[in-house]
Short mmCIF file of C-alpha atoms in Angstrom, two decimals:
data_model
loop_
_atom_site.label_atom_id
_atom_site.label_comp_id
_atom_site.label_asym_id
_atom_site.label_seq_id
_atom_site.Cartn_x
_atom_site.Cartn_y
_atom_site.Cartn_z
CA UNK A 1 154.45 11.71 36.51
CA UNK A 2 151.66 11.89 39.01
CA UNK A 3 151.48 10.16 42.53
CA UNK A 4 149.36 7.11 42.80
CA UNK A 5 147.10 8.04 46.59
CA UNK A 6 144.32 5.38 47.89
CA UNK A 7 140.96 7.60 48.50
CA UNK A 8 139.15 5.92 51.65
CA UNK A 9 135.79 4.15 50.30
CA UNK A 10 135.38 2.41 54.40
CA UNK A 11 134.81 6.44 55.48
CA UNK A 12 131.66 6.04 57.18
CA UNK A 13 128.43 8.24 56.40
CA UNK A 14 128.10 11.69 57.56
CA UNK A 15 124.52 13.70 57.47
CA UNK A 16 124.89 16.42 59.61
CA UNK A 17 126.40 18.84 57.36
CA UNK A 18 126.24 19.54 54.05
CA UNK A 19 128.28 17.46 51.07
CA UNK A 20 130.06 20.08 50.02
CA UNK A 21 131.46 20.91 53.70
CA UNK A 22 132.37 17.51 54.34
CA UNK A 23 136.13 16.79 54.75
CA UNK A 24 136.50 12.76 55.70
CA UNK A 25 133.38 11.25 55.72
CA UNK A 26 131.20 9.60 53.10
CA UNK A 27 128.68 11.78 51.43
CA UNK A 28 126.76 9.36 49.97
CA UNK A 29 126.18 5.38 50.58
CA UNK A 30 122.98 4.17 48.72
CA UNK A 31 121.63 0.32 48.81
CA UNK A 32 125.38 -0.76 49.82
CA UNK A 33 126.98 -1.32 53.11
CA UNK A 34 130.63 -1.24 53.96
CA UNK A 35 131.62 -4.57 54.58
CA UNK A 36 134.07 -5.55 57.44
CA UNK A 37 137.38 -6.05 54.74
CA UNK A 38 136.61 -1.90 54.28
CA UNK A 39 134.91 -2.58 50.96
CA UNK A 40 131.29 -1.60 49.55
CA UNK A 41 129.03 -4.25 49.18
CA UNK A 42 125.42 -3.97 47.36
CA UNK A 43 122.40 -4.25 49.62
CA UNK A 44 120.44 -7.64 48.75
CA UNK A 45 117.23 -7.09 46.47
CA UNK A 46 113.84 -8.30 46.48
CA UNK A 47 111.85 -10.92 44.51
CA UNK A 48 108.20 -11.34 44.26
CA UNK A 49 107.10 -14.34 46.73
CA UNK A 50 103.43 -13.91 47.13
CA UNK A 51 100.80 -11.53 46.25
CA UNK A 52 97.70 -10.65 48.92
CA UNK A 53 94.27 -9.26 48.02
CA UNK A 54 94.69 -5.19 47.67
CA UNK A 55 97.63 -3.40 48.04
CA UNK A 56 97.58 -1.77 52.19
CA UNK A 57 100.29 -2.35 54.10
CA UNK A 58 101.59 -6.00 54.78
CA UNK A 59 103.24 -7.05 58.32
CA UNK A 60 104.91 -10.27 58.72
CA UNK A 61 105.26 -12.93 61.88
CA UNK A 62 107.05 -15.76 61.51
CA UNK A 63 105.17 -18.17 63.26
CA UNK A 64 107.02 -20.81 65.63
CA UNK A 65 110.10 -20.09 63.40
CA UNK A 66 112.09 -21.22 62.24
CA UNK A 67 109.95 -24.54 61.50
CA UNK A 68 106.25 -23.18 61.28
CA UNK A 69 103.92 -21.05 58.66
CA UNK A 70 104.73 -17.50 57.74
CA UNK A 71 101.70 -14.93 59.36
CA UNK A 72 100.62 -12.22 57.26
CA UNK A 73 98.26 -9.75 58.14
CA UNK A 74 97.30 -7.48 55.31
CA UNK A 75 93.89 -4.98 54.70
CA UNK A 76 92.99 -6.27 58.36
CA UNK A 77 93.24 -10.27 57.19
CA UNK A 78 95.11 -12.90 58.39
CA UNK A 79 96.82 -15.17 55.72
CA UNK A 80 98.96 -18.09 56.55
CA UNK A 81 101.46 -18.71 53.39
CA UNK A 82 103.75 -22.03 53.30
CA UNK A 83 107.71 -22.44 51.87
CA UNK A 84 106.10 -22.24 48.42
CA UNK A 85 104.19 -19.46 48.48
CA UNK A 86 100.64 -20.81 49.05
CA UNK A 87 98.33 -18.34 50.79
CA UNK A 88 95.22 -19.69 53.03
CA UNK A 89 93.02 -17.12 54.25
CA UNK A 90 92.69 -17.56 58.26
CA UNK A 91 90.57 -14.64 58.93
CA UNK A 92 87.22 -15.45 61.00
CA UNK A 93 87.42 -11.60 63.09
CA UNK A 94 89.60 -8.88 61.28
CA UNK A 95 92.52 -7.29 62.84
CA UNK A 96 90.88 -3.75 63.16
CA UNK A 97 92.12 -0.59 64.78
CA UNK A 98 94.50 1.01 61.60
CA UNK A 99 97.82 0.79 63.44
CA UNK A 100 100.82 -1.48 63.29
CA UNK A 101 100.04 -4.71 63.88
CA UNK A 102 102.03 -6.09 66.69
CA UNK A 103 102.50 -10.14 67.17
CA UNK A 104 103.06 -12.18 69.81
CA UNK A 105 102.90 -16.21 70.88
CA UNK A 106 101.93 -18.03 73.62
CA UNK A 107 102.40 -21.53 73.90
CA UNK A 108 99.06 -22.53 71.96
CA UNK A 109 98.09 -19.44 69.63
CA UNK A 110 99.06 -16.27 67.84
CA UNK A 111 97.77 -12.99 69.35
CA UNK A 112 97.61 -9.83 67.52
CA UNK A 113 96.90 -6.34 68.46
CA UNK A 114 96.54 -3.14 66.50
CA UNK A 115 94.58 -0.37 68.29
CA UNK A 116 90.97 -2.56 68.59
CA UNK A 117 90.06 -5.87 69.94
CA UNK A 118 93.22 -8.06 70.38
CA UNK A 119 92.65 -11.03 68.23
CA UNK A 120 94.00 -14.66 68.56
CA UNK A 121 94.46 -17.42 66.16
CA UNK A 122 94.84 -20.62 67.60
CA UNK A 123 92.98 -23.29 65.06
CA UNK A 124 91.71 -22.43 61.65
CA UNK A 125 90.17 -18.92 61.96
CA UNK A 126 91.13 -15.67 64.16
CA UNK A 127 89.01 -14.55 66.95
CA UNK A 128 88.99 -12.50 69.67
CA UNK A 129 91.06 -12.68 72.26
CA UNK A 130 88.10 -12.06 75.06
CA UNK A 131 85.77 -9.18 75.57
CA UNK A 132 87.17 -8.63 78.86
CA UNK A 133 90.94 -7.62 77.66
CA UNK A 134 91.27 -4.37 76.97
CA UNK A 135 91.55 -2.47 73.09
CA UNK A 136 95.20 -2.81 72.50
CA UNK A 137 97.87 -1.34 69.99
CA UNK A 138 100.48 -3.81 71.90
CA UNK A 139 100.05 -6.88 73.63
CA UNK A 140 103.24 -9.62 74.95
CA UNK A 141 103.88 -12.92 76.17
CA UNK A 142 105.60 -13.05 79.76
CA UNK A 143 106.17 -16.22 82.01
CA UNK A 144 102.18 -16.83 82.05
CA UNK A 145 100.85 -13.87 81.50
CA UNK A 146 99.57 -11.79 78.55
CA UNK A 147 100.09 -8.45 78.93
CA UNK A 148 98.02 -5.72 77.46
CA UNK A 149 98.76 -1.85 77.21
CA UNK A 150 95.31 0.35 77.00
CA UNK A 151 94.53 2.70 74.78
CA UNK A 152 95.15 5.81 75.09
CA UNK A 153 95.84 5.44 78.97
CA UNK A 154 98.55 5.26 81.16
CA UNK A 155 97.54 1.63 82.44
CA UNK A 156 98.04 -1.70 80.88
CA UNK A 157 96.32 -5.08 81.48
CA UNK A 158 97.24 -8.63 82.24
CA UNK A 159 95.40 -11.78 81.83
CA UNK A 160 95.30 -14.65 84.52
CA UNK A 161 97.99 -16.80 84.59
CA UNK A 162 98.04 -19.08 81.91
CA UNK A 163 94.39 -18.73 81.03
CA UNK A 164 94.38 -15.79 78.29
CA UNK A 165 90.62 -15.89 77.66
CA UNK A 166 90.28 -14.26 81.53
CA UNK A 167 90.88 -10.32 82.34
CA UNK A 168 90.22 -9.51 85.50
CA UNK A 169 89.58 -5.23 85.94
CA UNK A 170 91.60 -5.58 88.97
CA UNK A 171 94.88 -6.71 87.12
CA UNK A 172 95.25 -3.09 85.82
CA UNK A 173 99.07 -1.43 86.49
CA UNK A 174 99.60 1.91 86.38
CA UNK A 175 102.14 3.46 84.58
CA UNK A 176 103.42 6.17 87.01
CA UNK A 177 107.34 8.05 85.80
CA UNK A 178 105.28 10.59 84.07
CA UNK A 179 102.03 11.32 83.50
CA UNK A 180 101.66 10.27 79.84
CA UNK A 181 100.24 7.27 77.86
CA UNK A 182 101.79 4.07 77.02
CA UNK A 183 102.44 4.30 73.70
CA UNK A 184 104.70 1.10 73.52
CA UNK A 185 105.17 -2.48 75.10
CA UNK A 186 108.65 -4.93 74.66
CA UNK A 187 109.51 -8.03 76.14
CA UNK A 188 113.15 -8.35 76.36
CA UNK A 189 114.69 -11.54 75.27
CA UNK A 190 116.10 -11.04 78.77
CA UNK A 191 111.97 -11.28 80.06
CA UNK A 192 112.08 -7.41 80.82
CA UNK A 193 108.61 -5.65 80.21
CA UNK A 194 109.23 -2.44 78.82
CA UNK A 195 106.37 0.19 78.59
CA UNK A 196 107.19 3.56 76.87
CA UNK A 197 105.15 6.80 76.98
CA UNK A 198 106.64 9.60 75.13
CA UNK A 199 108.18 11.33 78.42
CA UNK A 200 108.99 7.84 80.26
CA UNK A 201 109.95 4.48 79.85
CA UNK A 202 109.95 1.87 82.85
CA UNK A 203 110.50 -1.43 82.93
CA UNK A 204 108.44 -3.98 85.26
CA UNK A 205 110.16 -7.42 86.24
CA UNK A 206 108.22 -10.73 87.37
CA UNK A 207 107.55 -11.45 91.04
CA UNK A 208 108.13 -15.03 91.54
CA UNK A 209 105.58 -15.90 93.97
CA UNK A 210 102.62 -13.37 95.41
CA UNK A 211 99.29 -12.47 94.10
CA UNK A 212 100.95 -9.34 92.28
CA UNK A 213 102.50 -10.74 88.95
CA UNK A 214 104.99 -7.54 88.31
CA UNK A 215 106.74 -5.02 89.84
CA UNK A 216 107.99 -2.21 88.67
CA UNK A 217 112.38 -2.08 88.53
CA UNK A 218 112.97 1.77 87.47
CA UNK A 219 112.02 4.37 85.31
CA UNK A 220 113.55 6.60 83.53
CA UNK A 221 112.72 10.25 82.22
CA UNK A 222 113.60 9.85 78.29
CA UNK A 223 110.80 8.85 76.97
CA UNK A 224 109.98 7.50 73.13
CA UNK A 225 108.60 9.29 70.57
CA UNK A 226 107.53 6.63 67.75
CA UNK A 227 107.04 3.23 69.51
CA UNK A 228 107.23 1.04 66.67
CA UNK A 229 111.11 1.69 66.28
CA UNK A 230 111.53 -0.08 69.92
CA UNK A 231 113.51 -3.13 69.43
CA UNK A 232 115.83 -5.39 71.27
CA UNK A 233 118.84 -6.28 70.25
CA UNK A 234 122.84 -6.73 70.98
CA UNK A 235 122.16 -6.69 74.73
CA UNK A 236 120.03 -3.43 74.65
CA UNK A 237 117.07 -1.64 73.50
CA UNK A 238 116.53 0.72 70.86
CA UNK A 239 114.04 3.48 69.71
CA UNK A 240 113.62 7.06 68.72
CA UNK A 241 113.58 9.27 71.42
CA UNK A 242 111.39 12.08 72.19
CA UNK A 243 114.53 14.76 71.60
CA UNK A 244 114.22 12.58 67.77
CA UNK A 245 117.70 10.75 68.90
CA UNK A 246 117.67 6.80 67.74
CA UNK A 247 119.06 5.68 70.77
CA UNK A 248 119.94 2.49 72.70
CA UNK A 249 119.42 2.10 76.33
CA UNK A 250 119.60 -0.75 78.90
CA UNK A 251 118.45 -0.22 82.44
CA UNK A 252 118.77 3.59 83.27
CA UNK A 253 121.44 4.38 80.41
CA UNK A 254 120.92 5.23 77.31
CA UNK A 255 123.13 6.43 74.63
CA UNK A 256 122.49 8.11 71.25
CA UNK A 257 124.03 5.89 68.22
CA UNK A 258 122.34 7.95 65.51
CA UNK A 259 124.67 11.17 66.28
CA UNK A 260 126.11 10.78 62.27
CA UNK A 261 122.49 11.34 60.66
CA UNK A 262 120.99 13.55 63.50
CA UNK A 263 120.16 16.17 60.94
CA UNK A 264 118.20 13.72 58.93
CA UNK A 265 116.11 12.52 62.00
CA UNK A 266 115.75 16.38 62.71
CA UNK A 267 114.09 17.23 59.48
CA UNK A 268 111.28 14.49 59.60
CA UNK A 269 108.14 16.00 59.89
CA UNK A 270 105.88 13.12 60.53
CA UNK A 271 107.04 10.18 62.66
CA UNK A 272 103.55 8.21 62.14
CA UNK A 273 104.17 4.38 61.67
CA UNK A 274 107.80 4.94 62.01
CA UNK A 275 109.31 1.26 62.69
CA UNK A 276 112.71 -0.76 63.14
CA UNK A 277 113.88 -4.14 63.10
CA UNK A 278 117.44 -6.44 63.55
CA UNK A 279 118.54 -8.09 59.99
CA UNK A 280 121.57 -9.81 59.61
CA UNK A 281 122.76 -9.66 55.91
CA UNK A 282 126.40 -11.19 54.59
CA UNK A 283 126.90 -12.23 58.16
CA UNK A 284 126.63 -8.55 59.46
CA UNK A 285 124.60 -7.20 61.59
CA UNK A 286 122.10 -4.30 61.21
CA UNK A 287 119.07 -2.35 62.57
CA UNK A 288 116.20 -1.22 59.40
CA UNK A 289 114.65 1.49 60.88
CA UNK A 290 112.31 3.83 58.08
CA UNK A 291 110.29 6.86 58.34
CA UNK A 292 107.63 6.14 55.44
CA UNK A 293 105.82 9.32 55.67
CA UNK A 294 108.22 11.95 55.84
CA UNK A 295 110.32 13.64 52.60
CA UNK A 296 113.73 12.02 51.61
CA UNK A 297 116.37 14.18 50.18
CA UNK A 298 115.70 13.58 46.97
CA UNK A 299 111.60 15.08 47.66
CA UNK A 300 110.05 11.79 47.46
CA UNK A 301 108.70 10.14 50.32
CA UNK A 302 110.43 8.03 52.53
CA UNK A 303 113.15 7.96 54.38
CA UNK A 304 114.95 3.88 54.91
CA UNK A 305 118.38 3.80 57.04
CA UNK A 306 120.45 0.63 58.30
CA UNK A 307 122.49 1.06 61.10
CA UNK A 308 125.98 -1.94 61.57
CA UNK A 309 125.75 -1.50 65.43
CA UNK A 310 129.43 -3.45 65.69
CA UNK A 311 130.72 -0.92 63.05
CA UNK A 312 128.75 1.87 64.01
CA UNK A 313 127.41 3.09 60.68
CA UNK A 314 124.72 4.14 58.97
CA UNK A 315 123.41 3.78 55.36
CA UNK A 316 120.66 4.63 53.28
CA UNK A 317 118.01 2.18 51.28
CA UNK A 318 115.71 3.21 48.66
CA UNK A 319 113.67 2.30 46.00
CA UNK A 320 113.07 3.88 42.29
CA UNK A 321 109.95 5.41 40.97
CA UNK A 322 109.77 7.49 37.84
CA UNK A 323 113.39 7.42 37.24
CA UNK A 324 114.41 9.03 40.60
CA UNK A 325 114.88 7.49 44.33
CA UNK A 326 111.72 6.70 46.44
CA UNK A 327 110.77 4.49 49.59
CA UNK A 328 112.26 1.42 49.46
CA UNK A 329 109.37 -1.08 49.40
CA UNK A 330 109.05 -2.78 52.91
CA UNK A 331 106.91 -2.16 55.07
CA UNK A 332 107.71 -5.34 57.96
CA UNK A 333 110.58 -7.63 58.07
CA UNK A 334 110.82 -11.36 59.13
CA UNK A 335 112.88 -14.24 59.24
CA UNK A 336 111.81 -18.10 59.16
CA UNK A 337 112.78 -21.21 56.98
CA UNK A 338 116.55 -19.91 56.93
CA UNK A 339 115.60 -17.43 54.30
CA UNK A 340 114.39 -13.83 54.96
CA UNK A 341 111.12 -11.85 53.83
CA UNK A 342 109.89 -8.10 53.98
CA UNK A 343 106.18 -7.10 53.93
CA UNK A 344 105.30 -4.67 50.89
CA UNK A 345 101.82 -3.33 49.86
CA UNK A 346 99.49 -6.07 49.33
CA UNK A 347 102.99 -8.13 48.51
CA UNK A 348 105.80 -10.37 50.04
CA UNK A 349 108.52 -10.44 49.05
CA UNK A 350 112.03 -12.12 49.74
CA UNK A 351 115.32 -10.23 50.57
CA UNK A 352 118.06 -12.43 48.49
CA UNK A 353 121.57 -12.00 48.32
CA UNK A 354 121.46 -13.12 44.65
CA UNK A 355 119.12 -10.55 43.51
CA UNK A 356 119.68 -6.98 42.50
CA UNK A 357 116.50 -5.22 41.71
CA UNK A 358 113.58 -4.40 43.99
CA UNK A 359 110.79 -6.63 42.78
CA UNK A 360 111.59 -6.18 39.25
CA UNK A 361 112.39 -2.03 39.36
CA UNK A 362 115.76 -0.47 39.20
CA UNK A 363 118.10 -0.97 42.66
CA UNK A 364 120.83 2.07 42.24
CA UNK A 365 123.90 1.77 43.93
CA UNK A 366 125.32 4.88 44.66
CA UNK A 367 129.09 5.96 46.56
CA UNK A 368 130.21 9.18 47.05
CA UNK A 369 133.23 10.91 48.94
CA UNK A 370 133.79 14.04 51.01
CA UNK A 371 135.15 16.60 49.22
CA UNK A 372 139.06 16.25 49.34
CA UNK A 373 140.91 19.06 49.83
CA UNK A 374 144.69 17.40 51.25
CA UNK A 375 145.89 17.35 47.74
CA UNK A 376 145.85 20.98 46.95
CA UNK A 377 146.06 22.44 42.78
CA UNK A 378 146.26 19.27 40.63
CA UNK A 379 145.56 17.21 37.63
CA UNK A 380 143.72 13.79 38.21
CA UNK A 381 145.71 11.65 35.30
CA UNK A 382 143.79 8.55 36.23
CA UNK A 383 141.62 6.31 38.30
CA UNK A 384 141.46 2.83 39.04
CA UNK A 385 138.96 0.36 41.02
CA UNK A 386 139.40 -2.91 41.83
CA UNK A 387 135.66 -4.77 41.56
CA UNK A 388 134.52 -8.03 41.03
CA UNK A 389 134.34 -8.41 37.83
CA UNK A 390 132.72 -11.10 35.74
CA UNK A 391 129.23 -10.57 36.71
CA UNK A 392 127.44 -10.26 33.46
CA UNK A 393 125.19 -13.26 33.07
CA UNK A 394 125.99 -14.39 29.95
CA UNK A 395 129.40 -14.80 28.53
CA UNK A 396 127.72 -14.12 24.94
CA UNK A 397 129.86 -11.01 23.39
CA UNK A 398 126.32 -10.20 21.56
CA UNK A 399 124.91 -9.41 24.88
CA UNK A 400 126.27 -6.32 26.49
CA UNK A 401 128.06 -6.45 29.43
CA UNK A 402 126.84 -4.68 32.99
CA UNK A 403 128.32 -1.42 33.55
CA UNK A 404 129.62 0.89 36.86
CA UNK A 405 129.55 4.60 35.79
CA UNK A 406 132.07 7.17 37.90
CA UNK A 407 132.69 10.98 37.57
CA UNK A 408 134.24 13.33 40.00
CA UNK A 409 133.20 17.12 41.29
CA UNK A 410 135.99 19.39 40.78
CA UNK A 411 136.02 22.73 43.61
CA UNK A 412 132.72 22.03 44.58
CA UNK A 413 131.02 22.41 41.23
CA UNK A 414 132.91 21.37 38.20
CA UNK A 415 131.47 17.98 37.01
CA UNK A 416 132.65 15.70 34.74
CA UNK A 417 130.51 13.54 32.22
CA UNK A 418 129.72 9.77 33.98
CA UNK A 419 132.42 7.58 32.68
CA UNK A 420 130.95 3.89 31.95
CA UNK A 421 132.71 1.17 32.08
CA UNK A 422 132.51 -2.75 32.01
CA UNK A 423 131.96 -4.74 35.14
CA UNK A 424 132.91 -7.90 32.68
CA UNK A 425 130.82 -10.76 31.18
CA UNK A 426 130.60 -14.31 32.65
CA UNK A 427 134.41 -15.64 32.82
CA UNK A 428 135.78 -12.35 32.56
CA UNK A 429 137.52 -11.68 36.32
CA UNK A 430 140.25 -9.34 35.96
CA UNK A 431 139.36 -7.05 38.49
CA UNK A 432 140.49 -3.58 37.82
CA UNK A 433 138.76 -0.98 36.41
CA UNK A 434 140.67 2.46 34.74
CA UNK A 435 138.78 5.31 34.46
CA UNK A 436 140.88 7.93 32.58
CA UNK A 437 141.90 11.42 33.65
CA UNK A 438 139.68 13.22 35.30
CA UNK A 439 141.02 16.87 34.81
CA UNK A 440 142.26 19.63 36.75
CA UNK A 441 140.94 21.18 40.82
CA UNK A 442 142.33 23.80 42.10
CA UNK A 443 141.13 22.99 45.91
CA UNK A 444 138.80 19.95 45.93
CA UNK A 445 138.05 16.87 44.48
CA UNK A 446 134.89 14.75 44.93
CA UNK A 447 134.46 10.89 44.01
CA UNK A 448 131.25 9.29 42.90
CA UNK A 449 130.48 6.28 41.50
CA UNK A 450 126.73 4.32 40.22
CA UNK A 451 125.87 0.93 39.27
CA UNK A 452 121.93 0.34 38.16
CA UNK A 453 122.43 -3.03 36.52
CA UNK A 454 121.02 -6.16 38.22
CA UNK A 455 124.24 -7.38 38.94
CA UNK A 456 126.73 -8.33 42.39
CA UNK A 457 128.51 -5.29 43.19
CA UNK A 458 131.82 -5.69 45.56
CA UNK A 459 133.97 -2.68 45.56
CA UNK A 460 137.32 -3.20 46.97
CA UNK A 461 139.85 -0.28 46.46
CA UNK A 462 140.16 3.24 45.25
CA UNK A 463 143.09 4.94 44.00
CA UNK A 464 143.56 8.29 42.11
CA UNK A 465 147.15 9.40 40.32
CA UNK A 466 147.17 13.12 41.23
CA UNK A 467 150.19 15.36 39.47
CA UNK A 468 150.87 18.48 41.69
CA UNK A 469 150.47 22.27 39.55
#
């Protein structure tokens, strides 16, 4: 008789080599996340909310959250949509420029920048800002002040003190750790203005008194390389850095977190529009950060990781087009009402825990181990999972039940047919799964396992009985 060994499923995953060189790590973790009992847990999935004129890119702003109006700006509009979906069109002056837009609140009005005139909306319809502020890809709200970077410059702006409308030429700061353009603008939940160039960052603190409003605290020589990934969050700052490191720095220290997937920020070829946000899903914590216009490894365009910064892993997200992987569908991410929403193209949608398809199209969940190697020649008699079972929406025996498929690789190359079985209709809650034998390695053996099926997926434990040769 064989010998019943757990195979670790908590492994986190591992980019920087190829699969089939891999000894501990995951291979492969696709629209799941490890959750903090060690198991996999399926990524939540989108359902349609609202639907905006066109189809461009949609970016979100909760507005006064978690009490007020979802902000939408879509195709240069401005939409305000209510808890039921109901879309009011708020645009008097577009928001023009092409970039990101980039939202901020002061205590009477929305401001919005995104490479043109910044724009407010304070009343009914946007307008702009004032004539006198500069054109803007960033603007912030600091004790006061509205802050301003300029395009293509190394300076940035600042209005007068609690009168936005005014922008005096002389309230210009300089920029000065390197000589490169501010690309990017944070304010820190700790009030910390933070103005990246792609060879610098520095951060400028507020003078309590004087006719100067800011000061500059330090700068730093790493600089970052796609500014819409800068984000603040767990007591620090992230972004890509211009050596392509996802990194996370507070005051003059930064360190790289994204060390497991550096090969896959490596190979990106176009960082354009590159962006990241903090989501908490299932009570866990995570950074979205996605690359939509660079290849994915499966040739489609794309690229969507989440990052558990307390467990210090990474995972993949995608969507499905034409029956293989593509870009999973957001394009801006936002919180308000107690209930969370991701910008799409020309849609809204909302991220829920009891959904398991991306706005109606297929949401694959996909696990796959390192090659194993520490059990030498052998025969894989059987498999077993424990799941949650009992998912099936109907306990109807004329309907068919959802389904998790599994195969293995056997020395690298040897694979068997996907094995399908039953994740259990309604009632049905016995919870393990036996997959059969699964043949005979003579050095390695590789797990994988799929579930397509709108259905909850919890994945608890993996064992193999392997018989020595």
């Amino acid at each position: 008789m064989g010998q019943w060994r757990e195979i670790e499923i908590s492994a986190k995953l591992f980019q920087n080599v190829e699969s089939s060189v891999l000894r501990k790590s995951a291979a492969a973790l696709e629209n799941c996340f490890i959750s903090e009992t060690g198991g996999h847990s399926r990524f939540p999935g989108l359902k349609a909310f609202a639907t905006l004129p066109g189809n461009a890119p949609t970016y979100l702003h909760a507005l006064r959250a978690p009490t007020g109006d979802l902000i939408a700006v879509s195709n240069s509009r401005v939409y305000r949509i209510d808890k039921s979906g109901t879309i009011e069109d708020m645009t008097g002056v577009p928001v023009s420029g092409g970039r990101r837009v980039i939202f901020d609140e002061t205590n009477d009005e929305l401001v919005m920048a995104a490479g043109a005139e910044i724009i407010r909306l304070a009343k009914e319809k946007t307008e702009i800002l004032s004539a006198d502020a500069p054109l803007s890809t960033h603007v912030g709200y600091i004790d006061g002040y509205l802050v301003a970077i300029e395009v293509n410059s190394g300076r940035f702006q600042h209005s007068a003190s609690n009168d936005f409308r005014i922008w005096d030429p002389l309230d210009t700061f300089s920029a000065d750790g390197k000589p490169d353009d501010i690309n990017g603008l944070l304010v820190s939940p700790y009030r910390e203005l933070l103005l990246t160039g792609v060879e610098s960052v520095e951060q400028f603190e507020r003078l309590p008194s004087g006719t100067t409003p800011f000061f500059r605290r330090w700068s730093v020589g790493e600089g970052v390389l796609a500014p819409y990934t800068l984000c603040a969050v767990d007591q620090g700052n992230f972004a890509i850095n211009s050596t392509y490191e996802f990194v996370r720095f507070t005051g003059q220290v930064s360190e790289a977190i994204g060390d497991d997937i550096q090969a896959t920020f490596e190979s990106v070829t176009d960082w354009t529009d590159a962006w990241a946000v903090p989501m908490q899903i299932k009570g866990q914590k995570f950074i979205l950060l996605q690359i939509p216009n660079s290849l994915n490894a499966y040739g489609t365009m794309g690229i969507t990781c989440l990052y558990d910064y307390r467990q210090k892993k990474w995972y993949n997200l995608f969507g499905w087009e034409g029956g293989v992987p593509a870009i999973w569908p957001g394009t801006s991410y936002e919180e308000i009402w107690g209930r969370r929403f991701v910008g799409g193209k020309g849609r809204i949608y909302e991220l829920d825990t009891a959904v398991y398809q991306n706005a109606g199209s297929v949401q694959r969940v996909l696990g796959r181990t390192a090659p194993m190697d520490q059990f030498g020649p052998s025969f894989v008699d059987n498999v077993r999972m424990r799941v949650k079972r009992g998912v099936g929406l109907s306990a109807d025996e004329e309907d068919p039940p959802p389904k998790i498929a599994f195969r293995c690789v056997r020395d690298g190359s040897r694979r068997t047919k996907w094995k399908y079985k039953s994740l259990g209709r309604m009632g049905d809650e016995y919870n393990t799964i036996q997959f059969g034998a699964m043949g005979h390695a003579i050095s390695t053996w590789q797990f994988e396992w799929m579930v397509t099926d709108p259905v909850s997926v919890e994945i608890v434990k993996l064992e193999a009985e392997f018989r020595k040769t």
